[in-house]
């Protein structure tokens, strides 16, 4: 039953940039995906990638290949892992064209900036007019494709044949994608975390969900890298891969602390960061 649940979740949608999987699925009811353009697809190849583009998108495809290869090289160094399968990236020249994709069957609302599906480990991206945003989305979705290859062999077939049971929590998955693609902390996440911490809305790690998975997950990895060193992030992910459970990975990586114990320390330290006076007193 647990394996079936993992497969079902993987088949739907692995990740989006701004909305969670559940929100995207709920938005599908009562909406039809209309395909009103015909696309003539071509592709460019790089060392690890096949980047598909339609008419007028050759430059976007070349840019995508350069950025994605650079991001992939960084990930391979950070996690000491090399992907086994080539990754397909499908680039649309606008969000309206992106919404017509048949790679993902569900309707893609305005807030979705990119998606990675596990069945064939394909990344689908729209260019929306801002190069910095586009670079971020490329890096974000490539992390998901990288984790799909690292944990699941890059396909649903691999999960089934190898009976893979490891499930990455949403906050760890989306948080890592934000942390890696933004190279640590950024102003948006800093403001968000400051607000919820000072307002006493900071949840435990296991209580993180929805949009908080992006911001809170990113803050978690930033905290780990600041306190234990950048290499500890890769160490935690590799231990999750080898142990198969989040709790075992935390115990192995953080001197016997389970997720609940680590979460309490994280919450206390985040309050010290945003409430400096707290650091002067004992708990």
Coordinates of C-alpha atoms in Angstrom, one line a residue:
X1 CA 0.0 0.0 0.0
X2 CA 2.8 2.4 0.9
X3 CA 4.6 1.7 -2.4
X4 CA 1.3 2.4 -4.3
X5 CA 0.9 5.7 -2.5
X6 CA 4.5 6.8 -3.5
X7 CA 3.9 5.8 -7.1
X8 CA 0.6 7.7 -7.2
X9 CA 2.2 10.9 -5.8
X10 CA 5.1 10.6 -8.2
X11 CA 2.8 10.2 -11.2
X12 CA 0.8 13.3 -10.6
X13 CA 3.3 16.2 -10.5
X14 CA 6.7 16.2 -8.7
X15 CA 7.2 19.9 -8.3
X16 CA 6.2 23.4 -9.2
X17 CA 7.9 26.7 -8.4
X18 CA 5.1 28.6 -6.8
X19 CA 2.2 26.1 -6.1
X20 CA 2.2 22.7 -4.4
X21 CA 1.2 19.5 -6.1
X22 CA -2.1 19.4 -4.2
X23 CA -3.1 22.9 -5.1
X24 CA -2.4 22.2 -8.8
X25 CA -4.5 19.0 -8.7
X26 CA -7.4 20.8 -7.0
X27 CA -7.3 23.5 -9.7
X28 CA -7.9 20.9 -12.4
X29 CA -11.6 20.2 -11.6
X30 CA -13.9 21.9 -14.1
X31 CA -11.2 23.2 -16.4
X32 CA -10.2 22.0 -19.8
X33 CA -6.7 22.2 -21.3
X34 CA -7.1 23.8 -24.7
X35 CA -4.3 23.3 -27.3
X36 CA -4.9 26.0 -29.9
X37 CA -1.4 26.2 -31.4
X38 CA 0.7 23.7 -33.4
X39 CA 4.3 23.4 -32.3
X40 CA 7.1 22.3 -34.5
X41 CA 9.6 20.8 -32.1
X42 CA 13.4 20.7 -32.5
X43 CA 16.1 20.1 -29.9
X44 CA 19.6 20.9 -29.0
X45 CA 21.9 18.5 -27.1
X46 CA 24.5 19.1 -24.4
X47 CA 26.5 16.6 -22.4
X48 CA 23.7 15.5 -20.1
X49 CA 20.6 17.2 -21.6
X50 CA 18.2 17.2 -24.5
X51 CA 16.5 20.6 -24.7
X52 CA 13.4 20.8 -26.8
X53 CA 12.1 24.1 -28.3
X54 CA 9.5 25.2 -30.8
X55 CA 9.7 27.8 -33.6
X56 CA 11.5 30.9 -32.5
X57 CA 12.9 29.4 -29.3
X58 CA 16.4 28.3 -30.4
X59 CA 18.2 30.9 -28.3
X60 CA 16.1 30.0 -25.3
X61 CA 17.1 26.4 -25.7
X62 CA 20.8 27.2 -26.0
X63 CA 20.6 29.4 -23.0
X64 CA 18.8 26.7 -21.0
X65 CA 21.4 24.1 -22.0
X66 CA 24.3 26.3 -20.8
X67 CA 22.6 27.3 -17.4
X68 CA 21.3 23.7 -16.8
X69 CA 24.7 22.1 -17.4
X70 CA 26.3 24.6 -15.1
X71 CA 23.7 23.9 -12.4
X72 CA 24.1 20.2 -12.9
X73 CA 27.8 20.3 -12.5
X74 CA 27.4 22.2 -9.2
X75 CA 24.8 19.6 -7.9
X76 CA 27.1 16.7 -8.8
X77 CA 29.9 18.3 -6.8
X78 CA 27.7 19.2 -3.8
X79 CA 26.1 15.7 -3.6
X80 CA 28.9 13.6 -4.9
X81 CA 26.6 11.9 -7.4
X82 CA 26.4 11.8 -11.2
X83 CA 23.1 11.3 -12.9
X84 CA 22.7 8.1 -14.9
X85 CA 20.0 9.2 -17.4
X86 CA 19.8 12.1 -19.8
X87 CA 17.3 14.8 -18.7
X88 CA 14.8 16.2 -21.2
X89 CA 13.9 19.9 -20.8
X90 CA 11.0 21.3 -22.8
X91 CA 11.1 25.0 -23.2
X92 CA 8.1 27.2 -24.2
X93 CA 8.5 30.8 -25.2
X94 CA 5.5 32.1 -23.1
X95 CA 3.3 31.0 -20.2
X96 CA 0.2 30.8 -22.5
X97 CA 2.1 28.3 -24.7
X98 CA 3.3 26.4 -21.6
X99 CA -0.2 26.0 -20.4
X100 CA -1.0 24.0 -23.6
X101 CA 1.7 21.3 -22.8
X102 CA 0.5 17.7 -22.9
X103 CA 3.5 16.5 -20.8
X104 CA 1.4 17.2 -17.8
X105 CA -2.3 16.3 -18.1
X106 CA -3.5 18.6 -15.3
X107 CA -4.3 22.3 -15.9
X108 CA -1.4 24.6 -15.1
X109 CA -2.7 27.9 -13.6
X110 CA -0.9 31.3 -13.8
X111 CA 1.1 30.8 -10.7
X112 CA 3.0 27.6 -11.9
X113 CA 6.4 28.7 -13.2
X114 CA 7.7 25.2 -14.2
X115 CA 7.1 21.5 -13.6
X116 CA 9.1 18.3 -13.4
X117 CA 7.4 14.9 -13.9
X118 CA 8.8 11.6 -12.8
X119 CA 7.4 9.2 -15.4
X120 CA 10.2 10.1 -17.8
X121 CA 12.0 12.7 -15.6
X122 CA 11.1 15.6 -18.0
X123 CA 11.3 19.3 -17.1
X124 CA 8.9 21.7 -18.7
X125 CA 9.6 25.5 -18.5
X126 CA 8.1 28.7 -19.8
X127 CA 10.1 31.8 -20.5
X128 CA 8.1 34.7 -19.0
X129 CA 10.3 37.7 -19.9
X130 CA 12.8 37.9 -17.0
X131 CA 16.1 36.2 -17.4
X132 CA 16.9 36.1 -13.6
X133 CA 13.5 34.4 -13.0
X134 CA 14.1 32.0 -15.9
X135 CA 17.6 31.1 -14.6
X136 CA 16.1 30.4 -11.1
X137 CA 13.3 28.2 -12.6
X138 CA 15.9 26.2 -14.6
X139 CA 18.0 25.6 -11.5
X140 CA 14.9 24.8 -9.3
X141 CA 13.5 22.3 -11.6
X142 CA 16.8 20.7 -12.4
X143 CA 17.2 19.9 -8.7
X144 CA 14.0 17.9 -8.9
X145 CA 15.2 16.1 -11.9
X146 CA 18.5 15.4 -10.2
X147 CA 16.8 14.0 -7.1
X148 CA 14.5 11.9 -9.3
X149 CA 17.6 10.3 -10.8
X150 CA 19.4 10.0 -7.5
X151 CA 16.6 8.5 -5.5
X152 CA 14.4 6.8 -8.0
X153 CA 16.6 6.0 -11.0
X154 CA 14.9 8.7 -13.1
X155 CA 11.6 6.9 -14.0
X156 CA 8.5 5.2 -12.6
X157 CA 9.7 1.9 -14.2
X158 CA 12.9 2.1 -12.0
X159 CA 10.8 2.6 -8.8
X160 CA 8.6 -0.4 -9.6
X161 CA 11.5 -2.7 -10.7
X162 CA 13.7 -1.8 -7.8
X163 CA 10.8 -1.6 -5.2
X164 CA 12.0 1.8 -4.0
X165 CA 10.2 3.0 -0.9
X166 CA 12.1 6.2 0.0
X167 CA 9.8 9.3 0.0
X168 CA 11.3 12.8 0.2
X169 CA 9.0 15.1 2.2
X170 CA 7.8 18.1 0.2
X171 CA 9.5 20.6 2.4
X172 CA 12.9 18.8 2.0
X173 CA 12.4 18.5 -1.8
X174 CA 11.1 22.0 -2.6
X175 CA 13.4 23.6 0.1
X176 CA 16.4 22.1 -1.5
X177 CA 15.4 23.2 -5.0
X178 CA 15.1 26.8 -3.7
X179 CA 18.3 26.6 -1.6
X180 CA 20.4 25.3 -4.5
X181 CA 18.9 27.4 -7.3
X182 CA 19.2 30.6 -5.2
X183 CA 22.6 29.7 -3.8
X184 CA 21.5 29.9 -0.2
X185 CA 19.2 32.5 1.4
X186 CA 17.5 35.4 -0.5
X187 CA 15.7 38.6 0.5
X188 CA 12.2 37.1 -0.2
X189 CA 12.7 34.1 2.1
X190 CA 14.4 36.3 4.8
X191 CA 11.4 38.6 4.9
X192 CA 9.0 35.7 5.0
X193 CA 10.8 33.8 7.8
X194 CA 11.2 37.0 9.8
X195 CA 7.5 37.7 9.6
X196 CA 6.3 34.2 10.7
X197 CA 9.0 33.9 13.4
X198 CA 8.2 37.2 15.0
X199 CA 4.5 36.6 14.7
X200 CA 4.8 33.2 16.4
X201 CA 3.6 31.2 13.4
X202 CA 6.9 29.3 12.9
X203 CA 5.9 25.6 12.5
X204 CA 8.0 22.5 13.3
X205 CA 9.8 21.0 10.4
X206 CA 7.3 18.2 10.1
X207 CA 4.5 20.7 10.2
X208 CA 5.7 22.6 7.2
X209 CA 3.4 22.4 4.2
X210 CA 2.0 24.3 1.2
X211 CA 3.9 27.5 0.2
X212 CA 5.9 27.3 3.5
X213 CA 7.6 24.2 2.0
X214 CA 9.5 26.5 -0.3
X215 CA 10.4 29.2 2.1
X216 CA 10.7 27.1 5.3
X217 CA 12.6 24.3 3.5
X218 CA 15.0 26.8 2.1
X219 CA 15.5 28.4 5.5
X220 CA 16.2 24.9 7.0
X221 CA 19.0 24.1 4.5
X222 CA 20.5 27.6 5.0
X223 CA 20.4 27.0 8.8
X224 CA 22.1 23.6 8.3
X225 CA 24.8 25.1 6.1
X226 CA 25.5 28.0 8.5
X227 CA 25.7 25.8 11.6
X228 CA 27.3 22.7 10.3
X229 CA 28.9 23.7 7.0
X230 CA 27.8 23.5 3.4
X231 CA 28.8 19.9 3.1
X232 CA 26.3 18.8 5.7
X233 CA 23.4 19.5 3.3
X234 CA 24.8 16.9 0.8
X235 CA 25.6 14.5 3.7
X236 CA 21.9 14.7 4.9
X237 CA 20.5 14.0 1.4
X238 CA 22.9 11.1 0.9
X239 CA 22.0 9.6 4.3
X240 CA 18.3 9.9 3.4
X241 CA 19.0 8.0 0.2
X242 CA 20.9 5.2 2.1
X243 CA 18.7 4.9 5.2
X244 CA 15.3 5.3 3.4
X245 CA 13.7 7.3 6.2
X246 CA 13.9 11.0 7.3
X247 CA 14.2 10.2 11.0
X248 CA 17.1 7.7 10.4
X249 CA 18.8 10.2 8.1
X250 CA 18.6 12.9 10.8
X251 CA 19.9 10.6 13.6
X252 CA 22.8 9.5 11.4
X253 CA 23.7 13.0 10.2
X254 CA 23.1 15.1 13.4
X255 CA 24.7 13.1 16.2
X256 CA 21.6 11.1 17.2
X257 CA 19.0 13.9 17.0
X258 CA 15.8 12.8 15.4
X259 CA 13.6 15.2 13.3
X260 CA 11.5 16.3 16.3
X261 CA 14.6 17.1 18.5
X262 CA 16.4 18.9 15.6
X263 CA 13.2 20.8 14.8
X264 CA 13.0 22.2 18.4
X265 CA 16.6 23.4 18.1
X266 CA 15.9 24.9 14.7
X267 CA 12.9 26.8 16.0
X268 CA 14.8 28.2 18.9
X269 CA 17.8 29.3 16.8
X270 CA 15.5 30.9 14.2
X271 CA 13.9 33.0 17.0
X272 CA 17.4 34.0 18.2
X273 CA 18.2 35.2 14.7
X274 CA 15.1 37.3 14.3
X275 CA 14.7 38.2 18.0
X276 CA 18.3 39.0 19.1
X277 CA 17.3 39.6 22.7
X278 CA 16.3 35.9 23.1
X279 CA 19.9 34.9 22.8
X280 CA 20.7 36.7 26.1
X281 CA 18.4 34.4 28.1
X282 CA 18.3 30.7 28.9
X283 CA 15.3 28.7 27.6

